Structures are given as C-alpha cells and as structure tokens.
Coordinates of C-alpha atoms in Angstrom, one line a residue:
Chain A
X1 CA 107.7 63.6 145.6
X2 CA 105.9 65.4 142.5
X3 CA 103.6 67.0 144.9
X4 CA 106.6 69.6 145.6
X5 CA 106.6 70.6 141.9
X6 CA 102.7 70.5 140.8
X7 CA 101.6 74.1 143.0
X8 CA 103.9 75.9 141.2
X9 CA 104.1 75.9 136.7
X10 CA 107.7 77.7 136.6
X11 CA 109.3 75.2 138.6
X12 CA 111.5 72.1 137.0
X13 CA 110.9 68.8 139.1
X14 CA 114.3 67.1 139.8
X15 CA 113.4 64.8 136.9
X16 CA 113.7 67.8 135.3
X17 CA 109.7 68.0 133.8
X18 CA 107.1 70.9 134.3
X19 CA 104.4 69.1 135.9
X20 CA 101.8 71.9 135.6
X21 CA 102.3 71.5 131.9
X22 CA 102.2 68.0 131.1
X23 CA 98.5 68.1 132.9
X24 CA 97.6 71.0 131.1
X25 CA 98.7 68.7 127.8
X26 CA 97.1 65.2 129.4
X27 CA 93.7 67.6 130.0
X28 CA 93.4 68.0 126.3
X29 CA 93.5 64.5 125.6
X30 CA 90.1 64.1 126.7
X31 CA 88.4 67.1 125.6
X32 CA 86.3 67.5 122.3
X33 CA 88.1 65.7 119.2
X34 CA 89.3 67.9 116.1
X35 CA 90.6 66.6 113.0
X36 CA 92.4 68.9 110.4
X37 CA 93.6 68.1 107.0
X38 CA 95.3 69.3 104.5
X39 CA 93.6 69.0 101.0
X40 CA 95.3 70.2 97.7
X41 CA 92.5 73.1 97.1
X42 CA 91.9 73.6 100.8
X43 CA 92.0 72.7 104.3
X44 CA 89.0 70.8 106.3
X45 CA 88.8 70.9 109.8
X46 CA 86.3 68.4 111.6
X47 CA 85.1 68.8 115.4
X48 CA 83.3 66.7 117.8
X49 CA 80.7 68.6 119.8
X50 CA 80.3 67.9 123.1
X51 CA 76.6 67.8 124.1
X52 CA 76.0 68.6 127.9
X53 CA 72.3 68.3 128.0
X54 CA 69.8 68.6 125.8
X55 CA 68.5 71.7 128.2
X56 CA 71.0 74.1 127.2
X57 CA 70.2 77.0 124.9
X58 CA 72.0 76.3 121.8
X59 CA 75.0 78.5 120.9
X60 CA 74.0 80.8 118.0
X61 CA 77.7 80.8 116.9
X62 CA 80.3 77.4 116.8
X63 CA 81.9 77.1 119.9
X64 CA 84.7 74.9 118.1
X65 CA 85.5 76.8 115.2
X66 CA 86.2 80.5 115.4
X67 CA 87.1 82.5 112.5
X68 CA 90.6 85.2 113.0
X69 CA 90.6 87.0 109.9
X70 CA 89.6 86.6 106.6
X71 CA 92.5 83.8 106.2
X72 CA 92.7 82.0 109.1
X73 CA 90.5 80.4 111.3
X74 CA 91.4 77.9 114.4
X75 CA 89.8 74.8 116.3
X76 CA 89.4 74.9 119.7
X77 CA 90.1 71.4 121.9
X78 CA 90.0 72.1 125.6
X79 CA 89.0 75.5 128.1
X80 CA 86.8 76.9 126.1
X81 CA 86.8 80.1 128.5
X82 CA 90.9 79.9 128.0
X83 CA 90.3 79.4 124.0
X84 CA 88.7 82.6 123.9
X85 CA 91.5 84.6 125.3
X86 CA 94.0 83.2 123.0
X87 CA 91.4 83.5 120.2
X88 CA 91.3 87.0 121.2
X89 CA 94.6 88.0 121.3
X90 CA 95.4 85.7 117.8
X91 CA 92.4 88.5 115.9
X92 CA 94.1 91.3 117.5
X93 CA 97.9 90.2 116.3
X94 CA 96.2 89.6 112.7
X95 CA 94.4 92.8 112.7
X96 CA 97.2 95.0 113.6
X97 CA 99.5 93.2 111.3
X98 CA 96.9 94.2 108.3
X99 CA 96.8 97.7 109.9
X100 CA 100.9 98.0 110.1
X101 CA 101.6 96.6 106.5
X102 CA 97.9 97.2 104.8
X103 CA 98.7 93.0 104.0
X104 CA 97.4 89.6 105.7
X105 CA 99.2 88.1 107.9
X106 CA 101.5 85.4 107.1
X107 CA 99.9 82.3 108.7
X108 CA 103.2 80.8 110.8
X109 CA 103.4 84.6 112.1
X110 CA 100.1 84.4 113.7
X111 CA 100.1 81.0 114.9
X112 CA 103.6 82.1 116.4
X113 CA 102.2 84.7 118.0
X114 CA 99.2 82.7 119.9
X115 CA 102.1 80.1 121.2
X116 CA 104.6 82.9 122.1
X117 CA 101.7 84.4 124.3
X118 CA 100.6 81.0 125.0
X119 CA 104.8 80.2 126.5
X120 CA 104.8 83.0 128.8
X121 CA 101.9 81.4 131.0
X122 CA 104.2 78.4 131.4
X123 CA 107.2 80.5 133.1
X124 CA 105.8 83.9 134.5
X125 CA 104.8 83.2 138.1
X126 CA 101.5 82.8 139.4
X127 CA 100.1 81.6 136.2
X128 CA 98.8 78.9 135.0
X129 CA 98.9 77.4 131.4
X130 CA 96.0 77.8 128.9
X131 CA 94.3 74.0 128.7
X132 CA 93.8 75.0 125.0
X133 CA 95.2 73.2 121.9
X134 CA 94.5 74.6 118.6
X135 CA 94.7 73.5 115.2
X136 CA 95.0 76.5 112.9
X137 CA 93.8 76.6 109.3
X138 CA 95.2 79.4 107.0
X139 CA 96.1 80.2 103.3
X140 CA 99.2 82.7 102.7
X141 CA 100.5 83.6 99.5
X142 CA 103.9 83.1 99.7
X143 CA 102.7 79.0 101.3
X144 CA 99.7 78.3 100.3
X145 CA 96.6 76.6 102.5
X146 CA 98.5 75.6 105.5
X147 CA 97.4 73.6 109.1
X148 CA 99.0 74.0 112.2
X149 CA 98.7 72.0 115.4
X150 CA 99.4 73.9 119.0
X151 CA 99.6 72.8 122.9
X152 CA 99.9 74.3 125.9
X153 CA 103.8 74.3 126.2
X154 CA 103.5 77.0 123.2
X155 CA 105.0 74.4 121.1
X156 CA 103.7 74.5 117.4
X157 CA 104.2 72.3 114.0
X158 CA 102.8 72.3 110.7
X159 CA 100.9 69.2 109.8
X160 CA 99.1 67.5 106.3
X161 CA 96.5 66.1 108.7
X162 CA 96.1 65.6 112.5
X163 CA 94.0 65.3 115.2
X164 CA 93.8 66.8 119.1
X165 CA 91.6 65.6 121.7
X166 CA 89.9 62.7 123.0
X167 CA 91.4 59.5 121.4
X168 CA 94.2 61.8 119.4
X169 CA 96.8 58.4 118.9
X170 CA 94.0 56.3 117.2
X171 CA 92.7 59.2 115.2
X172 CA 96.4 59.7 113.8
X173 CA 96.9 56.5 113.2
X174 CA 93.9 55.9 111.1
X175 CA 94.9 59.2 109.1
X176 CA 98.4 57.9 108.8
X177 CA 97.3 54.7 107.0
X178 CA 94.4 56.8 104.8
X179 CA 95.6 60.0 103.9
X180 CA 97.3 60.6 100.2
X181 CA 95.9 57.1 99.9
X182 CA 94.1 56.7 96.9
X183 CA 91.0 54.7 97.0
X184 CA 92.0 52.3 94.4
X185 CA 94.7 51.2 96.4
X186 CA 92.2 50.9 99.3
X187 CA 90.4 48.6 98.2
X188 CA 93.4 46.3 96.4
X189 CA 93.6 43.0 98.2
X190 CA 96.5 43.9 99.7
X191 CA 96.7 43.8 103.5
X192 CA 97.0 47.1 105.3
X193 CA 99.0 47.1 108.3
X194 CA 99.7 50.0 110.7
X195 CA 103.1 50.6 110.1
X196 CA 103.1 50.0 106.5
X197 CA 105.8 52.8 105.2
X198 CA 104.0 55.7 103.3
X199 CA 104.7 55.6 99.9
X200 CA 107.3 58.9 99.4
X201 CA 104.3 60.4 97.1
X202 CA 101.5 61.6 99.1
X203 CA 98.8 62.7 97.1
X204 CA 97.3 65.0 98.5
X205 CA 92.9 64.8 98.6
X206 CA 90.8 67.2 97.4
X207 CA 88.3 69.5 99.8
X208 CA 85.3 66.6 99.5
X209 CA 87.7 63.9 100.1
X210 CA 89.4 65.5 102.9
X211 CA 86.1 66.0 104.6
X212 CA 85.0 62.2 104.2
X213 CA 88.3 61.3 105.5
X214 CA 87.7 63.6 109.0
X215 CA 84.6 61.8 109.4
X216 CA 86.0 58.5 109.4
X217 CA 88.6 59.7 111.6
X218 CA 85.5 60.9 113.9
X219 CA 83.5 57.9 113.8
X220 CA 86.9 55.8 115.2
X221 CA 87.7 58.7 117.8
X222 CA 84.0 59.0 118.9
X223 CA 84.5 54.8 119.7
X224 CA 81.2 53.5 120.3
X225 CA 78.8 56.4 119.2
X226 CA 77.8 57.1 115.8
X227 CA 78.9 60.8 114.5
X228 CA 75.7 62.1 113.6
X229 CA 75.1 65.5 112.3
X230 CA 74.4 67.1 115.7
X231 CA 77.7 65.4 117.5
X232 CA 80.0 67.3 114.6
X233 CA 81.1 70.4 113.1
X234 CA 82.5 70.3 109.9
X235 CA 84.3 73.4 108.5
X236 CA 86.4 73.8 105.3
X237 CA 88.7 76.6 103.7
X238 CA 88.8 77.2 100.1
X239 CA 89.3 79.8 97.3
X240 CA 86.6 80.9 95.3
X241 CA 87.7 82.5 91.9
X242 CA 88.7 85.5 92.3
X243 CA 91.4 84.4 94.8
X244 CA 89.0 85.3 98.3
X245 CA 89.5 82.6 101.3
X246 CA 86.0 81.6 101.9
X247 CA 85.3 80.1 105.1
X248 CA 82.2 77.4 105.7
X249 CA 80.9 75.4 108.5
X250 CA 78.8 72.9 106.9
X251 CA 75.3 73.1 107.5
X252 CA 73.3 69.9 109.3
X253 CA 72.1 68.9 105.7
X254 CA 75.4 69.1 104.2
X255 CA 77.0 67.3 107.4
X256 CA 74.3 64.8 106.7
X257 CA 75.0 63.8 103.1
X258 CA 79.1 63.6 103.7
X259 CA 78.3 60.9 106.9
X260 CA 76.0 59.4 104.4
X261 CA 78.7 59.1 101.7
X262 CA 81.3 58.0 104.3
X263 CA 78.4 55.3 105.2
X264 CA 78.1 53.7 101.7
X265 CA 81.6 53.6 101.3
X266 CA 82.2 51.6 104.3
X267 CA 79.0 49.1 103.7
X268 CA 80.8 48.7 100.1
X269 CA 84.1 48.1 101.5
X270 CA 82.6 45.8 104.0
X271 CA 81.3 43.7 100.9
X272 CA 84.6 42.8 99.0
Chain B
X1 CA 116.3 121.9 99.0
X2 CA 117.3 118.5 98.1
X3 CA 116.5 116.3 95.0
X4 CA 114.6 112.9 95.4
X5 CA 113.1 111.4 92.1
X6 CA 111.7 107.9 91.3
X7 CA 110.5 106.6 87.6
X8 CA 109.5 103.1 87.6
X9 CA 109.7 100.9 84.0
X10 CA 109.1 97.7 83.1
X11 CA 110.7 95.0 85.5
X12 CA 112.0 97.7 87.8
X13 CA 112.3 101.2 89.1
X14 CA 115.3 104.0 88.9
X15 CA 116.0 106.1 91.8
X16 CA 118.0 109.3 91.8
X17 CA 118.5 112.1 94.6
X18 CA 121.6 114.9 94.8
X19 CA 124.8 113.8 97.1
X20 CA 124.7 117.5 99.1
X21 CA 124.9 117.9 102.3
X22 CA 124.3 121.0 103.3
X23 CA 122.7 123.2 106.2
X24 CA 121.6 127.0 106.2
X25 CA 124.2 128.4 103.8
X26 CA 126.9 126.2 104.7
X27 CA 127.7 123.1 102.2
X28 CA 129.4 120.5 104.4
X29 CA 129.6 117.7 101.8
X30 CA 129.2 116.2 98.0
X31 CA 129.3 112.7 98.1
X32 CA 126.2 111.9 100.0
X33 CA 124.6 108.8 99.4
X34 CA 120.7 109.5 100.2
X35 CA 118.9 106.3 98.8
X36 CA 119.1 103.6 101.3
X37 CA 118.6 99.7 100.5
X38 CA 116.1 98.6 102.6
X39 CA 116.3 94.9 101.4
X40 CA 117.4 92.7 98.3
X41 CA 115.0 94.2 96.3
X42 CA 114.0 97.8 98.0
X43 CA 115.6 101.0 98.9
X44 CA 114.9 104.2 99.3
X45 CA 115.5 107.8 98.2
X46 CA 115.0 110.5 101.5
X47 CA 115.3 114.0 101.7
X48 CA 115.3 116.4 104.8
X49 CA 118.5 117.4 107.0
X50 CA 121.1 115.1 107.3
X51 CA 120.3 114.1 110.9
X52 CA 116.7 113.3 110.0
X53 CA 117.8 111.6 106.6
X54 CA 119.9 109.2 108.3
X55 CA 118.1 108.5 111.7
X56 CA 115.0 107.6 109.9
X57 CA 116.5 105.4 106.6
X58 CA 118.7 103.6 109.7
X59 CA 115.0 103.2 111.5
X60 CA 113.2 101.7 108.5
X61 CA 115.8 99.2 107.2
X62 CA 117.1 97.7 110.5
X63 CA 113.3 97.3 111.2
X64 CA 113.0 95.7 107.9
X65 CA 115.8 93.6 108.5
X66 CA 114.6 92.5 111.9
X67 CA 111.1 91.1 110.3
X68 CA 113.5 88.9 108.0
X69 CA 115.5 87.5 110.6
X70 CA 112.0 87.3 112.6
X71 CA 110.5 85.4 110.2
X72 CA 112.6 83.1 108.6
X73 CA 114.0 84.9 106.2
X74 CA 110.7 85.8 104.7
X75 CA 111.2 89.5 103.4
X76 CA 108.2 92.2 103.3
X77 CA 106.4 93.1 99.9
X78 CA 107.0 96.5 98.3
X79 CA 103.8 97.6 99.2
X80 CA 104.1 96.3 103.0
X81 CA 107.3 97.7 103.0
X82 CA 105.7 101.4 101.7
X83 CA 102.5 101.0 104.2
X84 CA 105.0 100.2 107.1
X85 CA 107.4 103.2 106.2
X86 CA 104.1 105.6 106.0
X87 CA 102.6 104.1 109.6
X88 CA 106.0 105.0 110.9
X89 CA 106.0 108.6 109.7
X90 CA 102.4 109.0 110.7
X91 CA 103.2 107.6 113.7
X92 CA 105.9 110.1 114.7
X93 CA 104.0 113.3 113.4
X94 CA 102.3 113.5 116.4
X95 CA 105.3 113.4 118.4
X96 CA 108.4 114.6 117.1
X97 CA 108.4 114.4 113.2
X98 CA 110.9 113.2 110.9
X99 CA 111.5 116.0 108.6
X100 CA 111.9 113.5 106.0
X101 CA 110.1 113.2 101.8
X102 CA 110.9 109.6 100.7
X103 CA 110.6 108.0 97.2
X104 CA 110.3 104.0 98.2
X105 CA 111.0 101.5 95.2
X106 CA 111.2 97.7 95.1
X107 CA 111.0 94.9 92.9
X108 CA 108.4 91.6 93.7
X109 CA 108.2 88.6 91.5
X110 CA 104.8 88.9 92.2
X111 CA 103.8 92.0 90.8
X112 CA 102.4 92.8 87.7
X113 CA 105.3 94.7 86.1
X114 CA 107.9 93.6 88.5
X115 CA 108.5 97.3 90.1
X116 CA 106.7 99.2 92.2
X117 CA 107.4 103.1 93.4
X118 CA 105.5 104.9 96.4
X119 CA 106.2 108.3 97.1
X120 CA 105.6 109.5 100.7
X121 CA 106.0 112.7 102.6
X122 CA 106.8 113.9 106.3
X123 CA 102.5 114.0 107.4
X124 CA 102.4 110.5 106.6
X125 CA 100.5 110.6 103.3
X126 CA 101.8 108.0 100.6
X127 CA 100.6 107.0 96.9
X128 CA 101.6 104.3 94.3
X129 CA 103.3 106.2 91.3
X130 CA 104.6 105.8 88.3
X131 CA 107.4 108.1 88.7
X132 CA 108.0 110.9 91.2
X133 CA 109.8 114.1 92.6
X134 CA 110.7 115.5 95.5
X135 CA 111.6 118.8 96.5
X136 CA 112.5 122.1 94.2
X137 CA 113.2 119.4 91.7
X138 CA 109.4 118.4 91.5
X139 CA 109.1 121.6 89.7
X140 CA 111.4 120.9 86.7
X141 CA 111.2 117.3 86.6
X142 CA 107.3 116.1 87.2
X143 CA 106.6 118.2 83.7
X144 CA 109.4 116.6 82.1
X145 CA 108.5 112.8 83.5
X146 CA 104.8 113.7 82.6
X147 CA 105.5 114.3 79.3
X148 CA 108.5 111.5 79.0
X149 CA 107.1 108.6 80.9
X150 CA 105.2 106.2 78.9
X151 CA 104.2 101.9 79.7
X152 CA 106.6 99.5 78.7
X153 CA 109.4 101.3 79.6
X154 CA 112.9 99.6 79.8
X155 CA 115.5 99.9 82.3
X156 CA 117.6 102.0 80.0
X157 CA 114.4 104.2 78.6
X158 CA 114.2 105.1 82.1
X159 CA 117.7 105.9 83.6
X160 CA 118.2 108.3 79.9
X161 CA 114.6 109.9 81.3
X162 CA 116.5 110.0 84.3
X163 CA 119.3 112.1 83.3
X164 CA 117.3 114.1 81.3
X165 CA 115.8 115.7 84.3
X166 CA 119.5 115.7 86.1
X167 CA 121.0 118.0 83.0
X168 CA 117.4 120.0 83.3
X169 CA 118.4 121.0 87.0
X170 CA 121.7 121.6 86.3
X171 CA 120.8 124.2 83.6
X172 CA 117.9 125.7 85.2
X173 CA 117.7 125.2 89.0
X174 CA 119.4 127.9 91.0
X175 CA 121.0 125.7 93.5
X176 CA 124.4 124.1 92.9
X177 CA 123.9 120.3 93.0
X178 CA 126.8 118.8 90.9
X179 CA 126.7 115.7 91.7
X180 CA 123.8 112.7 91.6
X181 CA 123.6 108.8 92.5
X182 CA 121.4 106.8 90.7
X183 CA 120.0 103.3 91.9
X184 CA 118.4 100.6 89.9
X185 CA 116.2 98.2 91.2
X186 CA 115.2 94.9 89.5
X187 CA 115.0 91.3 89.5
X188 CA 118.6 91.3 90.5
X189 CA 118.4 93.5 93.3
X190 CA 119.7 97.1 94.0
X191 CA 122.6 98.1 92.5
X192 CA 124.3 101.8 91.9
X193 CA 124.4 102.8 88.0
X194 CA 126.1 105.8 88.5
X195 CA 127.5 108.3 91.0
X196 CA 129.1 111.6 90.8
X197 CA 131.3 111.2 93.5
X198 CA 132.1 108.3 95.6
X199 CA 129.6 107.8 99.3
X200 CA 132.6 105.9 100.3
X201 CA 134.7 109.1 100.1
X202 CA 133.4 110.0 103.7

C-alpha cells in the first residue's frame, strides 16, 4: 500500500504522511553525529567524522562544519553533496542581506531562509528532499549566541543543546540529564534517573564546559568506539573583546587535551 | 523648490520640511504633510514632485512594515533602515528614478546618542549627519545649523535651531512657503510638534 505514495514526495498517503520525507528524515539518523550546545559565552558544536578509508586524500577544509558569514556557521549531518547546496544558498541569503541593509543578518532570518528553500523540495514536483539536517550556530545582537536545529521537512527550532545523526535519542538524553547541571550536583550521592525533572534554573556552561560536555555526548553516540582526535571535529563560537564572532575548529592537539580532560573526569567519577 | 531639514540632538532628531504642493507655477496645496513615519521610531522628510514624494515614502515604509511582520516583529535599525532606503534609490537610478532628496531620522536604544539622521539624495548617495538640508533651503539653513549646532543638544535646543532657520526662509527666501510641520523623534517614538496647517485638511 505505501508503495503508491513513496515515487512521488508531493503526494499525501491515505494515512495522510509524506513518505518521501519521513526517509529523507529516517536517512539522517544514521549519518555522521553532531552535537550543539549552547554555552553562556558561546556556542560549541561537536561532529563525528566519518572515516571511509584510510586511502582517501584528506579534505583540506572540514567537511562537517562550514562557516556562512562572519556570525554563523552550520553543521552538516547527512548528503554532503545536498549540504552544499543549502550551504550555498544560506552564504548567498547572508551576503545579500549585509549588502541590502550594510548589517548582519539576524540569525532566525537565515536559518529561515535555508528551511524555506529546504520546504519547496518537499512539494514542487519532481523533486526530491535535501537528506541534510543542520544545526546552525549564530550570535545576533538583538539574541545573543543562538543554536538552531533543521530537517528535511524545512522544519526548524531553537535549541540550548542537541544532537542530529546516528544515535540522536541517546545523545539527547544524556544532554538532558547533564546540561545546566553543575558538577557538584553530579557527583552528590543522589541517584540520577532519566526522567528526573530539570530543575527550572538551567545554568547555562561556559565555552570549555560546553565542549567537554559534546564529547561525552560523542563517546555515548559513537557506542563502542572511543572518540579519538581523528573520529571528531570540535568547533566553538565566541566573542573576542572587541565584540568580533571568532570562529574555531579545534586543532588535533586541542581536541586531544579536552578528550583527555573528559577522560579524567570520568576515571574520577568512576572512583566515588 | 521644496524645504527638507534634519538636526539631530541628544536622544533624538527634529525633522522639518514645507507643506506646499505645488507644480510649475501652479500652487495646488498648503497642508502637505512630507515626512513619513517609517516605523515606531523612524520617519522621513522627502522632497521632489508630489507623485514621486508619495510613491516612493508609500514604497519604503510598507516595505519596512513587511520586514516587521516578516520577522516577528523585529524592526530594522536606523542605519539598516537608511542603507535599505539608499539601495532602493540606487536601485531605481538606472531605471526610472525617483526624483526624490530624503532626510531619514530614527531613534535606537542602541545607539550612542539615541538618534541618528542620514541624509540621501535621488543618485543614491547617502551620509550620516548631524543635521541637514535639502533643497534652496540648504542655502540659508546649512550656515545657520553650522554655526548653531553643537553636542549635547536637547530636544528643545534643537526644535528653537529649528525655527530659527524656518523664520530665516521666511524673511529671505523668495518663494512663498508659509507653512511648515515639524517631527520629533525619540525614545517615545514619532510625534508632530507643530504644524502650520492641518495634513488632515486634505
């Protein structure tokens, strides 16, 4: 019976479902992992690189985390051929919005943008979705460092931490129980269950925290194998002083000493 | 032939233009009202012919208004607001031009001393000032404004600079404009100070 629906994306099975969509959506869940959160002074997102085989050339540039203008950058968790479209188009919206009002771009206005472009390709015939999801990371004056989450319907939300990709549902789960967690209260005696109500208060972590925290999330989406240096991108947005939005993907060595750290802490824990 | 001027102050700008409306040598009207709010905190003061005037102020603040209702509500800074206004006018010189001078003012929280005043003509070209003039009026008022305008300004400094330069046009300038509207922007918004005769007159 589903058959009859799947050829074509603008058509509603009688269930009333766009099948062409919910694959599209299903495909991401087992592409390349990426974590974003939130931190007070910044944003941290946290990919899992796929390696292929050791034969391959390797990219000179991150082919998880593309910058879109000097205020927003996105992470890419699917068709990396179809990422690159939408990538394109997201730099062209942001440019021409800094050409029309000589300002940056707010950052729901471009993510907007990216899913409006992204929704046509779910109802123009012929077409097929983008297998893309995308978590955006942007800083806006009038909001502040922001993180957004997309999919291939075009739907969008704004998030304080989430993940996309292989193993999404334990990755949120873990953040769900960790973020705005102090560690103090970590390591109380208390029991931790999974649906143990968030206290209203979140605090929110800084950037170094933040970053910790997506590699923990990593190591449990990654189930099995270690995330070493090699298997993960880190990349974090920040201020500097006079007010600039400085992007940074982590260099191997700086990847290196934050798995470290997120060792220890766990060998610690592990000893109470 | 119109009269388009702009003084900012501390925490806000003044905006003044004639209310004539007039064409070759015929005088069809006195109570025009030439400075049009663009949002809660912007408006702006246009000169040119009357079809012009209208056509582009209507052009600039319902697109204005459809990037707030676009965007949540989120309105445009001054400056975006100026840039997007100029882009416009460039953007139609090549084509068919707006024969339109503009005097743009608005008032952001975030700004250093609250207002802000661009002044823009038809080829597109557009500066941040501290006060301006268009038209014949340039002539008697920029001297006047020059000599007048100083930092730290307040509202009430600027309207009596204001007035100054209305009762220097009215004594020397050769052309009859009797009556003037003046427009003050601030932290409460736009609002009319004064007016010689009604815009609602029509």
């Amino acid at each position: 019976m589903a058959r009859r629906y799947d050829s074509s994306t603008t058509t509603f099975s009688p269930e009333g479902r766009l099948h062409q969509v919910e694959y599209a959506i299903e495909a991401i869940n087992n592409a390349g992992t990426s974590v974003g959160i939130l931190a007070k002074n910044g944003v941290v997102m946290a990919s899992e690189k796929k390696i292929t085989s050791g034969l391959l050339a390797q990219a000179r540039t991150s082919e998880k985390t593309y910058k879109l203008c000097a205020h927003a950058a996105c992470s890419v968790a699917g068709l990396t051929a179809d990422a690159n479209i939408l990538i394109d188009q997201a730099r062209l919206r942001a440019a021409r919005y800094a050409y029309q009002y000589q300002e940056p771009i707010p950052i729901e206005n471009l993510v907007e943008h990216v899913c409006n472009y992204k929704q046509a390709y779910t109802q123009y015939g012929g077409l097929r979705p983008f297998g893309v999801a995308f978590l955006f990371a942007g800083y806006d004056e009038a909001h502040g460092f922001q993180l957004y989450q997309s999919d291939p319907s075009g739907n969008y939300s704004g998030w304080k931490a989430t993940v996309i990709g292989a193993n999404n549902q334990a990755g949120k789960s873990l953040l769900k129980t960790e973020y705005g967690v102090s560690k103090k209260d970590g390591d109380g005696d208390e029991m931790k269950t999974d649906d143990a109500p968030l206290s209203d208060v979140i605090e929110m972590p800084d950037v170094a925290e933040a970053c910790r925290l997506a590699v923990k999330v990593l190591n449990k989406t990654m189930d099995g194998a270690v995330a070493s240096a090699e298997k993960l991108e880190l990349f974090t947005m920040s201020l500097d002083e006079a007010g600039n939005c400085v992007h940074k993907i982590l260099t191997e060595a700086e990847a290196k000493a934050v798995i470290a750290e997120v060792d220890a802490e766990a060998a610690s824990a592990g000893d109470t | 032939m119109d009269t388009v001027f702009g003084i900012s102050y501390d925490g806000g700008v003044v905006l003044a233009t004639d209310q004539v409306n007039a064409r070759s040598i015929l005088m069809y009207q006195q109570n025009l009202d030439k400075i049009a709010e663009l949002s809660s905190h912007s408006a702006m003061g246009v000169s040119g012919p009357n079809c012009d005037l209208v056509n582009f102020s209507e052009y600039i603040s319902k697109n204005l208004k459809l990037y707030e209702l676009s965007n949540d509500g989120a309105k445009l800074s001054t400056h975006a607001q100026a840039n997007f206004c100029r882009g416009e006018l460039a953007k139609a010189l090549r084509k068919g031009p707006f024969q339109v001078n503009v005097i743009l003012g608005g008032y952001d929280e975030k700004a250093p001393t609250g207002g802000s005043l661009y002044v823009m003509d038809y080829l597109g070209s557009c500066t941040k000032a501290k006060f301006g003039a268009q038209g014949y009026a340039s002539n008697f008022c920029l001297s006047i404004m020059d000599r007048d305008w100083g930092e730290g300004m307040d509202e009430d400094m600027a309207v009596k600079l204001v007035e100054k330069c209305i009762r220097e046009l009215e004594m020397r300038f050769l052309i009859n404009q009797k009556n003037f509207i003046i427009k003050v922007i601030d932290k409460e918004g736009v609002r009319t100070l004064k007016y010689g005769a009604d815009p609602a007159d029509n």
